[in-house]
Amino acid sequence: MKIIIAGAGEVGFHLAKLLSYESQDITLIDTNKESLSYAEGHLDIRVLKGDATSISVLKDARVSQSDLVIGVTASETTNITLCMLAKQLGSKRTIARISNTEFVEYKDQIAFTELGIDELISPEELAAAEIQLLLNQSAFNDTYEFEQGLLIMVGVSLPKGAPFIGKMVKEAARVFPELHFMPIALQRRGTQFTLIPRGDTVFMEEDQVYFITDRKGVDELYKLTGKKKEEIRNIMILGGSKVGVKAARDLCDKRFNVKLIEKDKNKAFEIADMLPNALVINGDCRNVELLEEESLESMDAFIAVTGNSETNIMSCLVAKSKHIKKTIALVENMDYFQLSHSIGVDTLINKKLLAANNIFRHIRKGEVVALTRLNNLNAEILEFVVNASSEVNGELIKELDFPREAIIGGVIREDLGIIALGDFRIQQGDRVVVCCLPSAIPKVEKLFL
């Protein structure tokens, strides 16, 4: 695919890096010469200095031949204008990064596609949604919903004494005759290798395991992983960033008790007017005494989303020392993100990764309607729609020539999430959730074309 990315900032560079690994034809546009020089020196891509809304620059980037144009500059206006121009100049598909979350909320009322924008991506909206999902499944450190929760992916680190420990996958499955979950990926403690579990794979203490399940299976997984489902009502949010305000608003709408701490006095008053159902406190979030005065110990969850990754991590560690049930830290530094399982914070979230995941499904072949990359694991989960021409159409799962580096986690059929085993026959219209390692992606894509 020929892909044009406008914006060599953190999201744009991270996306260009992921796509260049897959040998895509990438052109990166930015006005900052230093950012482009760094990208050109580290990635196998073409760089172009100039304004992404300049028609001559877009023509120089061969926009008329492009399969996808992605606007991820810091300017929402630039991204929207770029997509409108690119579509009229012949680009097949466009994606714009936005910061105004209202655009996403009202996208059904405003025909953005008629303006030339096929997809809107809001990293802040994605981060706020991720926070809400994590709080709903409080014992798990990673989660993702397919089709509004018909199938759910959850990630968990197996604690000492969990009933799973020492058992093979097929042995663990026998505990519940009506199987409502499927292990799809696993990483051993202290390793960087991702395994696709098979029947004879043995679960070990502190394995990071990812499961696909339906709503019934979530309760089974709580029992089998030795985790306790904690009720979360009282939440403290650190930082009045866009993510913090959006998360606070969403949580207030769900009747959570929310306290938000913001350092800037004027901003704190503005947020208080915006969020009448939240208690907004003006204070320095690095002040442990302030946190204690505001009843930190009585909180069920602590979410740190200031603009400083170190502050977020350290604040969450303070909260963890007070036995807070769930801690979530927003981090920008990908190096910190790699340490999430050993750093002591329940979950780290990263806007760049969330945005890249959302954009990535447009690059995959076959009709991909959802994609997520697993935290710290070298694996992707894709949701494919089965077409009449797909090789898998009408086939039993056990008879498919499916690569060993991939596994079918579940199937969504007629608004029903199904944990599909070997004797399940795939049909046209099914939405099939597949977990695969990078080496298996081309073969899996071919099966669903």
Tab-separated table of C-alpha atoms in Angstrom:
chain	number	residue	atom	x	y	z
A	1	MET	CA	0.000	0.000	0.000
A	2	LYS	CA	1.052	3.565	-0.679
A	3	ILE	CA	0.446	5.516	2.538
A	4	ILE	CA	0.966	9.232	3.223
A	5	ILE	CA	1.303	10.327	6.863
A	6	ALA	CA	1.148	14.019	7.752
A	7	GLY	CA	2.769	14.808	11.096
A	8	ALA	CA	6.138	13.497	12.293
A	9	GLY	CA	5.245	13.867	15.980
A	10	GLU	CA	4.936	10.978	18.404
A	11	VAL	CA	1.820	9.403	16.848
A	12	GLY	CA	3.001	9.917	13.255
A	13	PHE	CA	6.511	8.608	13.905
A	14	HIS	CA	5.227	5.587	15.836
A	15	LEU	CA	2.765	4.771	13.047
A	16	ALA	CA	5.423	5.212	10.345
A	17	LYS	CA	7.732	2.912	12.304
A	18	LEU	CA	5.136	0.144	12.612
A	19	LEU	CA	4.175	0.404	8.940
A	20	SER	CA	7.769	0.532	7.669
A	21	TYR	CA	8.444	-2.795	9.409
A	22	GLU	CA	5.795	-4.262	7.101
A	23	SER	CA	7.453	-2.890	3.956
A	24	GLN	CA	4.638	-0.460	3.165
A	25	ASP	CA	5.396	2.477	0.835
A	26	ILE	CA	5.391	5.371	3.357
A	27	THR	CA	5.733	9.120	2.747
A	28	LEU	CA	5.986	11.275	5.884
A	29	ILE	CA	5.186	15.011	5.610
A	30	ASP	CA	6.051	17.632	8.234
A	31	THR	CA	7.214	21.246	8.484
A	32	ASN	CA	9.848	20.367	11.115
A	33	LYS	CA	13.168	19.524	9.467
A	34	GLU	CA	14.667	17.927	12.601
A	35	SER	CA	11.737	15.526	13.075
A	36	LEU	CA	11.952	14.478	9.433
A	37	SER	CA	15.758	14.004	9.599
A	38	TYR	CA	15.364	11.730	12.636
A	39	ALA	CA	12.608	9.710	10.932
A	40	GLU	CA	14.597	9.397	7.685
A	41	GLY	CA	17.693	8.256	9.586
A	42	HIS	CA	15.833	5.573	11.556
A	43	LEU	CA	13.148	4.320	9.162
A	44	ASP	CA	12.972	3.072	5.590
A	45	ILE	CA	10.544	5.755	4.419
A	46	ARG	CA	10.382	8.820	2.171
A	47	VAL	CA	10.181	12.200	3.935
A	48	LEU	CA	8.861	15.468	2.542
A	49	LYS	CA	9.255	18.895	4.184
A	50	GLY	CA	6.300	21.189	3.734
A	51	ASP	CA	2.749	22.115	4.713
A	52	ALA	CA	0.454	19.079	4.497
A	53	THR	CA	-2.400	21.330	3.296
A	54	SER	CA	-0.342	22.609	0.344
A	55	ILE	CA	-1.697	21.152	-2.902
A	56	SER	CA	1.761	21.274	-4.519
A	57	VAL	CA	3.253	19.336	-1.569
A	58	LEU	CA	0.477	16.730	-1.805
A	59	LYS	CA	1.046	16.368	-5.542
A	60	ASP	CA	4.771	15.948	-4.852
A	61	ALA	CA	3.817	13.154	-2.440
A	62	ARG	CA	1.824	11.541	-5.314
A	63	VAL	CA	-1.445	11.766	-3.395
A	64	SER	CA	-3.479	10.734	-6.461
A	65	GLN	CA	-1.835	7.277	-6.304
A	66	SER	CA	-2.198	6.864	-2.534
A	67	ASP	CA	-4.265	4.113	-0.897
A	68	LEU	CA	-4.438	5.916	2.439
A	69	VAL	CA	-3.750	9.432	3.749
A	70	ILE	CA	-3.450	9.856	7.531
A	71	GLY	CA	-3.462	13.298	9.157
A	72	VAL	CA	-1.931	13.107	12.650
A	73	THR	CA	-0.387	16.574	13.040
A	74	ALA	CA	-0.922	18.515	16.283
A	75	SER	CA	-3.449	20.709	14.456
A	76	GLU	CA	-6.966	19.333	14.125
A	77	THR	CA	-7.747	21.903	11.412
A	78	THR	CA	-4.710	20.833	9.362
A	79	ASN	CA	-5.712	17.165	9.585
A	80	ILE	CA	-9.306	17.813	8.499
A	81	THR	CA	-8.248	20.126	5.641
A	82	LEU	CA	-5.627	17.623	4.493
A	83	CYS	CA	-8.179	14.790	4.270
A	84	MET	CA	-10.653	16.945	2.329
A	85	LEU	CA	-7.963	17.937	-0.175
A	86	ALA	CA	-6.463	14.447	-0.448
A	87	LYS	CA	-9.832	12.855	-1.232
A	88	GLN	CA	-10.532	15.355	-4.003
A	89	LEU	CA	-7.018	14.843	-5.391
A	90	GLY	CA	-7.634	11.093	-5.737
A	91	SER	CA	-6.676	9.350	-2.491
A	92	LYS	CA	-8.695	6.167	-1.891
A	93	ARG	CA	-9.096	6.556	1.899
A	94	THR	CA	-8.443	9.250	4.530
A	95	ILE	CA	-8.119	9.330	8.329
A	96	ALA	CA	-7.951	12.488	10.460
A	97	ARG	CA	-6.719	12.753	14.032
A	98	ILE	CA	-8.891	15.153	16.024
A	99	SER	CA	-8.781	16.591	19.527
A	100	ASN	CA	-12.402	17.763	19.731
A	101	THR	CA	-14.177	14.640	20.987
A	102	GLU	CA	-17.554	16.179	20.000
A	103	PHE	CA	-16.754	15.301	16.399
A	104	VAL	CA	-16.755	11.615	17.336
A	105	GLU	CA	-19.912	11.946	19.460
A	106	TYR	CA	-21.866	13.571	16.607
A	107	LYS	CA	-20.352	11.758	13.632
A	108	ASP	CA	-23.718	10.111	12.858
A	109	GLN	CA	-25.327	13.546	12.472
A	110	ILE	CA	-22.555	15.115	10.397
A	111	ALA	CA	-21.623	13.353	7.140
A	112	PHE	CA	-17.851	13.565	7.440
A	113	THR	CA	-17.462	11.087	4.542
A	114	GLU	CA	-19.164	13.595	2.237
A	115	LEU	CA	-16.485	16.097	3.269
A	116	GLY	CA	-13.795	13.595	2.291
A	117	ILE	CA	-12.961	12.204	5.763
A	118	ASP	CA	-13.484	8.440	6.000
A	119	GLU	CA	-12.438	8.019	9.628
A	120	LEU	CA	-11.967	10.237	12.696
A	121	ILE	CA	-9.433	9.227	15.353
A	122	SER	CA	-9.335	10.886	18.766
A	123	PRO	CA	-6.493	9.536	20.968
A	124	GLU	CA	-8.113	11.267	23.958
A	125	GLU	CA	-11.461	9.586	23.271
A	126	LEU	CA	-9.735	6.204	22.858
A	127	ALA	CA	-7.802	6.648	26.125
A	128	ALA	CA	-10.959	7.625	28.048
A	129	ALA	CA	-12.816	4.609	26.623
A	130	GLU	CA	-9.895	2.349	27.568
A	131	ILE	CA	-10.010	3.657	31.158
A	132	GLN	CA	-13.716	2.883	31.414
A	133	LEU	CA	-13.213	-0.659	30.058
A	134	LEU	CA	-10.403	-1.308	32.526
A	135	LEU	CA	-12.559	-0.179	35.430
A	136	ASN	CA	-15.430	-2.413	34.280
A	137	GLN	CA	-13.087	-5.429	34.342
A	138	SER	CA	-11.159	-4.277	37.406
A	139	ALA	CA	-9.121	-7.456	38.069
A	140	PHE	CA	-7.632	-7.528	34.562
A	141	ASN	CA	-4.724	-5.399	33.318
A	142	ASP	CA	-5.769	-5.210	29.671
A	143	THR	CA	-9.146	-5.439	27.956
A	144	TYR	CA	-10.822	-4.914	24.584
A	145	GLU	CA	-14.440	-5.361	23.468
A	146	PHE	CA	-15.599	-6.671	20.087
A	147	GLU	CA	-19.075	-5.618	18.886
A	148	GLN	CA	-20.096	-3.868	22.126
A	149	GLY	CA	-18.957	-6.747	24.307
A	150	LEU	CA	-20.339	-9.788	22.442
A	151	LEU	CA	-16.758	-11.035	22.711
A	152	ILE	CA	-14.279	-9.595	25.198
A	153	MET	CA	-10.492	-9.848	25.326
A	154	VAL	CA	-8.958	-9.710	28.798
A	155	GLY	CA	-5.322	-9.879	29.884
A	156	VAL	CA	-4.236	-11.070	33.322
A	157	SER	CA	-1.021	-11.927	35.144
A	158	LEU	CA	-1.589	-15.307	36.849
A	159	PRO	CA	-1.007	-14.848	40.603
A	160	LYS	CA	0.596	-17.393	42.924
A	161	GLY	CA	-1.947	-20.046	43.923
A	162	ALA	CA	-4.273	-19.509	40.952
A	163	PRO	CA	-6.106	-22.758	40.024
A	164	PHE	CA	-4.633	-22.469	36.502
A	165	ILE	CA	-1.010	-22.868	37.665
A	166	GLY	CA	0.612	-26.133	36.577
A	167	LYS	CA	-2.331	-27.165	34.409
A	168	MET	CA	-2.352	-27.624	30.659
A	169	VAL	CA	-4.833	-25.587	28.620
A	170	LYS	CA	-6.978	-28.678	27.919
A	171	GLU	CA	-7.015	-29.556	31.639
A	172	ALA	CA	-8.112	-26.048	32.624
A	173	ALA	CA	-10.874	-26.205	29.999
A	174	ARG	CA	-12.360	-29.338	31.621
A	175	VAL	CA	-13.115	-27.424	34.826
A	176	PHE	CA	-16.052	-25.819	32.995
A	177	PRO	CA	-17.820	-28.247	30.607
A	178	GLU	CA	-19.570	-25.361	28.831
A	179	LEU	CA	-16.464	-23.567	27.616
A	180	HIS	CA	-16.842	-19.775	27.633
A	181	PHE	CA	-13.227	-18.702	27.170
A	182	MET	CA	-10.213	-19.357	24.969
A	183	PRO	CA	-6.552	-18.525	25.774
A	184	ILE	CA	-5.105	-16.795	22.715
A	185	ALA	CA	-1.660	-15.480	23.740
A	186	LEU	CA	0.831	-15.949	26.542
A	187	GLN	CA	4.130	-14.480	27.679
A	188	ARG	CA	6.328	-16.075	30.348
A	189	ARG	CA	7.678	-13.892	33.126
A	190	GLY	CA	11.068	-12.394	32.268
A	191	THR	CA	10.866	-13.245	28.556
A	192	GLN	CA	10.003	-11.246	25.440
A	193	PHE	CA	8.588	-14.226	23.532
A	194	THR	CA	4.890	-14.448	22.723
A	195	LEU	CA	3.356	-17.929	22.615
A	196	ILE	CA	0.105	-18.953	20.945
A	197	PRO	CA	-1.241	-21.486	23.500
A	198	ARG	CA	-2.103	-25.022	22.418
A	199	GLY	CA	-3.839	-27.824	24.326
A	200	ASP	CA	-0.594	-29.055	25.895
A	201	THR	CA	0.683	-25.573	26.890
A	202	VAL	CA	1.168	-25.421	30.683
A	203	PHE	CA	0.171	-22.299	32.609
A	204	MET	CA	2.892	-21.037	34.973
A	205	GLU	CA	2.969	-18.535	37.834
A	206	GLU	CA	3.115	-14.858	36.692
A	207	ASP	CA	2.379	-15.750	33.065
A	208	GLN	CA	0.727	-12.812	31.270
A	209	VAL	CA	-2.205	-14.546	29.563
A	210	TYR	CA	-4.786	-13.119	27.173
A	211	PHE	CA	-8.220	-14.720	26.808
A	212	ILE	CA	-11.166	-14.245	24.466
A	213	THR	CA	-14.431	-14.737	26.327
A	214	ASP	CA	-18.106	-13.832	26.302
A	215	ARG	CA	-19.960	-12.147	29.149
A	216	LYS	CA	-20.566	-15.479	30.942
A	217	GLY	CA	-16.919	-16.407	30.650
A	218	VAL	CA	-15.701	-13.299	32.479
A	219	ASP	CA	-16.990	-14.683	35.799
A	220	GLU	CA	-15.390	-18.071	35.065
A	221	LEU	CA	-12.058	-16.375	34.433
A	222	TYR	CA	-12.249	-14.536	37.747
A	223	LYS	CA	-12.534	-17.929	39.480
A	224	LEU	CA	-9.940	-19.749	37.400
A	225	THR	CA	-7.293	-17.027	37.546
A	226	GLY	CA	-7.719	-16.553	41.292
A	227	LYS	CA	-8.669	-12.901	40.786
A	228	LYS	CA	-11.365	-11.148	42.791
A	229	LYS	CA	-13.922	-8.921	41.122
A	230	GLU	CA	-13.715	-5.653	43.029
A	231	GLU	CA	-16.582	-3.190	43.130
A	232	ILE	CA	-15.351	0.220	42.046
A	233	ARG	CA	-17.368	3.303	42.993
A	234	ASN	CA	-14.932	5.974	44.253
A	235	ILE	CA	-12.370	7.202	41.726
A	236	MET	CA	-9.622	9.805	41.978
A	237	ILE	CA	-8.313	11.306	38.723
A	238	LEU	CA	-5.030	13.195	38.660
A	239	GLY	CA	-4.753	15.843	35.950
A	240	GLY	CA	-7.325	17.951	34.125
A	241	SER	CA	-5.981	17.000	30.694
A	242	LYS	CA	-8.378	16.252	27.830
A	243	VAL	CA	-8.164	12.576	28.768
A	244	GLY	CA	-8.824	13.365	32.430
A	245	VAL	CA	-11.864	15.556	31.719
A	246	LYS	CA	-13.339	13.114	29.164
A	247	ALA	CA	-12.820	10.149	31.510
A	248	ALA	CA	-14.335	12.100	34.447
A	249	ARG	CA	-17.395	13.086	32.400
A	250	ASP	CA	-17.974	9.505	31.181
A	251	LEU	CA	-17.544	8.075	34.679
A	252	CYS	CA	-19.899	10.653	36.226
A	253	ASP	CA	-22.507	9.682	33.613
A	254	LYS	CA	-22.156	6.078	34.840
A	255	ARG	CA	-22.793	7.230	38.436
A	256	PHE	CA	-19.237	6.804	39.721
A	257	ASN	CA	-18.073	9.142	42.503
A	258	VAL	CA	-15.260	11.148	40.908
A	259	LYS	CA	-12.630	13.449	42.439
A	260	LEU	CA	-10.381	15.275	39.975
A	261	ILE	CA	-7.211	17.113	41.040
A	262	GLU	CA	-5.830	19.870	38.788
A	263	LYS	CA	-2.755	21.990	39.534
A	264	ASP	CA	-3.729	25.093	37.528
A	265	LYS	CA	-6.261	27.202	39.480
A	266	ASN	CA	-8.040	28.762	36.481
A	267	LYS	CA	-8.254	25.440	34.711
A	268	ALA	CA	-9.626	23.791	37.866
A	269	PHE	CA	-12.474	26.349	38.003
A	270	GLU	CA	-13.224	25.798	34.289
A	271	ILE	CA	-13.379	22.037	34.780
A	272	ALA	CA	-15.602	22.433	37.845
A	273	ASP	CA	-18.106	24.353	35.677
A	274	MET	CA	-17.922	21.655	32.999
A	275	LEU	CA	-18.325	18.743	35.447
A	276	PRO	CA	-20.985	19.643	38.029
A	277	ASN	CA	-21.213	16.016	39.223
A	278	ALA	CA	-17.483	15.679	39.977
A	279	LEU	CA	-15.555	17.159	42.896
A	280	VAL	CA	-12.732	19.230	41.370
A	281	ILE	CA	-9.797	20.116	43.637
A	282	ASN	CA	-7.093	22.684	42.903
A	283	GLY	CA	-3.744	21.360	44.131
A	284	ASP	CA	-0.351	19.870	43.242
A	285	CYS	CA	-0.831	16.183	42.512
A	286	ARG	CA	2.787	15.498	43.574
A	287	ASN	CA	1.892	16.481	47.140
A	288	VAL	CA	1.309	13.190	48.978
A	289	GLU	CA	-0.183	15.044	51.955
A	290	LEU	CA	-2.825	16.559	49.662
A	291	LEU	CA	-3.727	13.114	48.338
A	292	GLU	CA	-4.058	11.791	51.878
A	293	GLU	CA	-6.165	14.804	52.935
A	294	GLU	CA	-8.493	14.049	50.021
A	295	SER	CA	-9.077	10.509	51.351
A	296	LEU	CA	-6.815	8.650	48.938
A	297	GLU	CA	-7.125	5.505	51.076
A	298	SER	CA	-10.909	5.422	50.595
A	299	MET	CA	-10.610	5.374	46.784
A	300	ASP	CA	-11.312	2.202	44.784
A	301	ALA	CA	-9.395	3.368	41.719
A	302	PHE	CA	-6.673	5.915	41.026
A	303	ILE	CA	-6.112	7.278	37.497
A	304	ALA	CA	-3.117	9.527	36.732
A	305	VAL	CA	-3.392	11.368	33.407
A	306	THR	CA	-1.236	14.486	33.826
A	307	GLY	CA	1.068	15.520	30.989
A	308	ASN	CA	4.067	14.011	32.799
A	309	SER	CA	4.618	10.236	32.587
A	310	GLU	CA	6.945	10.130	35.611
A	311	THR	CA	4.417	11.995	37.782
A	312	ASN	CA	1.686	9.598	36.685
A	313	ILE	CA	3.731	6.489	37.494
A	314	MET	CA	5.016	7.753	40.846
A	315	SER	CA	1.530	8.903	41.915
A	316	CYS	CA	0.116	5.474	41.054
A	317	LEU	CA	2.869	3.802	43.097
A	318	VAL	CA	1.903	6.000	46.076
A	319	ALA	CA	-1.736	4.960	45.549
A	320	LYS	CA	-0.731	1.302	45.310
A	321	SER	CA	1.088	1.586	48.659
A	322	LYS	CA	-2.279	2.664	50.145
A	323	HIS	CA	-3.840	-0.596	48.843
A	324	ILE	CA	-5.922	1.051	46.128
A	325	LYS	CA	-7.632	-1.728	44.127
A	326	LYS	CA	-6.916	-0.374	40.633
A	327	THR	CA	-4.239	2.041	39.392
A	328	ILE	CA	-3.966	3.344	35.821
A	329	ALA	CA	-1.215	5.646	34.526
A	330	LEU	CA	-1.087	7.458	31.189
A	331	VAL	CA	2.452	7.327	29.767
A	332	GLU	CA	3.951	8.841	26.620
A	333	ASN	CA	7.332	7.133	26.820
A	334	MET	CA	7.176	3.754	25.065
A	335	ASP	CA	10.157	2.519	27.104
A	336	TYR	CA	8.082	2.836	30.286
A	337	PHE	CA	5.253	1.064	28.530
A	338	GLN	CA	7.457	-1.993	27.988
A	339	LEU	CA	7.918	-2.267	31.773
A	340	SER	CA	4.231	-2.279	32.656
A	341	HIS	CA	4.235	-5.787	34.155
A	342	SER	CA	7.128	-5.124	36.533
A	343	ILE	CA	6.770	-1.437	37.320
A	344	GLY	CA	4.112	-1.911	40.033
A	345	VAL	CA	1.223	-0.059	38.348
A	346	ASP	CA	-1.793	-2.189	37.374
A	347	THR	CA	-2.102	-0.778	33.860
A	348	LEU	CA	-0.224	1.723	31.717
A	349	ILE	CA	-2.062	3.238	28.762
A	350	ASN	CA	-0.511	5.020	25.818
A	351	LYS	CA	-2.412	7.288	23.424
A	352	LYS	CA	0.020	6.655	20.559
A	353	LEU	CA	-0.474	2.919	20.729
A	354	LEU	CA	-4.261	3.221	21.001
A	355	ALA	CA	-4.377	5.533	17.963
A	356	ALA	CA	-2.006	3.314	15.969
A	357	ASN	CA	-4.119	0.219	16.766
A	358	ASN	CA	-7.221	1.976	15.534
A	359	ILE	CA	-5.550	3.103	12.311
A	360	PHE	CA	-3.840	-0.244	11.671
A	361	ARG	CA	-7.018	-2.111	10.768
A	362	HIS	CA	-7.261	0.007	7.603
A	363	ILE	CA	-3.906	-1.364	6.436
A	364	ARG	CA	-4.739	-5.042	6.861
A	365	LYS	CA	-6.034	-7.049	3.872
A	366	GLY	CA	-9.447	-8.686	4.033
A	367	GLU	CA	-12.409	-6.946	5.643
A	368	VAL	CA	-10.991	-6.066	9.063
A	369	VAL	CA	-13.481	-4.293	11.328
A	370	ALA	CA	-11.400	-4.202	14.530
A	371	LEU	CA	-7.754	-4.595	15.509
A	372	THR	CA	-5.814	-4.317	18.727
A	373	ARG	CA	-2.168	-4.922	19.563
A	374	LEU	CA	-1.483	-6.643	22.857
A	375	ASN	CA	0.433	-4.622	25.462
A	376	ASN	CA	4.119	-5.619	25.326
A	377	LEU	CA	3.327	-8.735	23.283
A	378	ASN	CA	4.347	-9.156	19.673
A	379	ALA	CA	0.841	-10.148	18.566
A	380	GLU	CA	-2.273	-8.673	16.993
A	381	ILE	CA	-5.946	-9.508	17.440
A	382	LEU	CA	-8.009	-8.912	14.309
A	383	GLU	CA	-11.745	-9.178	13.670
A	384	PHE	CA	-12.416	-10.320	10.085
A	385	VAL	CA	-15.757	-10.391	8.256
A	386	VAL	CA	-16.187	-13.621	6.256
A	387	ASN	CA	-17.168	-12.943	2.627
A	388	ALA	CA	-18.571	-15.380	0.048
A	389	SER	CA	-15.125	-15.600	-1.583
A	390	SER	CA	-13.187	-16.160	1.678
A	391	GLU	CA	-11.321	-19.494	1.866
A	392	VAL	CA	-12.696	-20.089	5.372
A	393	ASN	CA	-16.332	-19.801	4.220
A	394	GLY	CA	-18.182	-23.090	4.840
A	395	GLU	CA	-15.168	-24.804	6.419
A	396	LEU	CA	-14.776	-26.524	9.791
A	397	ILE	CA	-12.112	-24.809	11.918
A	398	LYS	CA	-10.186	-28.079	12.411
A	399	GLU	CA	-9.963	-28.573	8.619
A	400	LEU	CA	-8.533	-25.119	7.893
A	401	ASP	CA	-4.906	-24.763	6.844
A	402	PHE	CA	-4.394	-22.372	9.732
A	403	PRO	CA	-0.818	-21.364	10.712
A	404	ARG	CA	0.381	-22.525	14.141
A	405	GLU	CA	1.386	-18.932	14.928
A	406	ALA	CA	-2.306	-17.943	14.914
A	407	ILE	CA	-5.507	-19.029	16.656
A	408	ILE	CA	-9.227	-18.374	16.257
A	409	GLY	CA	-10.461	-17.012	19.576
A	410	GLY	CA	-14.161	-16.679	18.821
A	411	VAL	CA	-16.884	-15.966	16.267
A	412	ILE	CA	-19.707	-13.415	16.311
A	413	ARG	CA	-22.819	-14.622	14.486
A	414	GLU	CA	-26.248	-12.950	14.540
A	415	ASP	CA	-25.449	-10.810	17.605
A	416	LEU	CA	-24.132	-13.803	19.542
A	417	GLY	CA	-20.544	-14.262	20.739
A	418	ILE	CA	-19.378	-17.874	20.323
A	419	ILE	CA	-16.184	-19.524	21.624
A	420	ALA	CA	-15.619	-21.649	18.517
A	421	LEU	CA	-13.779	-24.985	18.747
A	422	GLY	CA	-12.581	-27.381	16.023
A	423	ASP	CA	-16.027	-28.689	15.006
A	424	PHE	CA	-17.441	-25.205	14.402
A	425	ARG	CA	-18.278	-24.418	10.747
A	426	ILE	CA	-17.581	-20.840	9.629
A	427	GLN	CA	-20.229	-19.138	7.459
A	428	GLN	CA	-20.490	-16.054	5.275
A	429	GLY	CA	-21.219	-12.976	7.408
A	430	ASP	CA	-19.479	-14.354	10.490
A	431	ARG	CA	-17.088	-12.015	12.293
A	432	VAL	CA	-14.058	-14.081	13.269
A	433	VAL	CA	-11.640	-12.911	15.987
A	434	VAL	CA	-8.083	-14.122	15.302
A	435	CYS	CA	-4.887	-13.676	17.360
A	436	CYS	CA	-1.701	-13.990	15.329
A	437	LEU	CA	2.017	-13.360	15.481
A	438	PRO	CA	3.517	-11.078	12.768
A	439	SER	CA	4.895	-14.019	10.760
A	440	ALA	CA	1.388	-15.471	10.343
A	441	ILE	CA	-0.456	-12.275	9.348
A	442	PRO	CA	-0.069	-12.597	5.515
A	443	LYS	CA	-1.339	-16.203	5.548
A	444	VAL	CA	-4.270	-15.355	7.846
A	445	GLU	CA	-5.201	-12.335	5.684
A	446	LYS	CA	-5.242	-14.597	2.592
A	447	LEU	CA	-7.790	-16.920	4.243
A	448	PHE	CA	-10.252	-14.059	4.718
A	449	LEU	CA	-9.876	-12.218	1.364
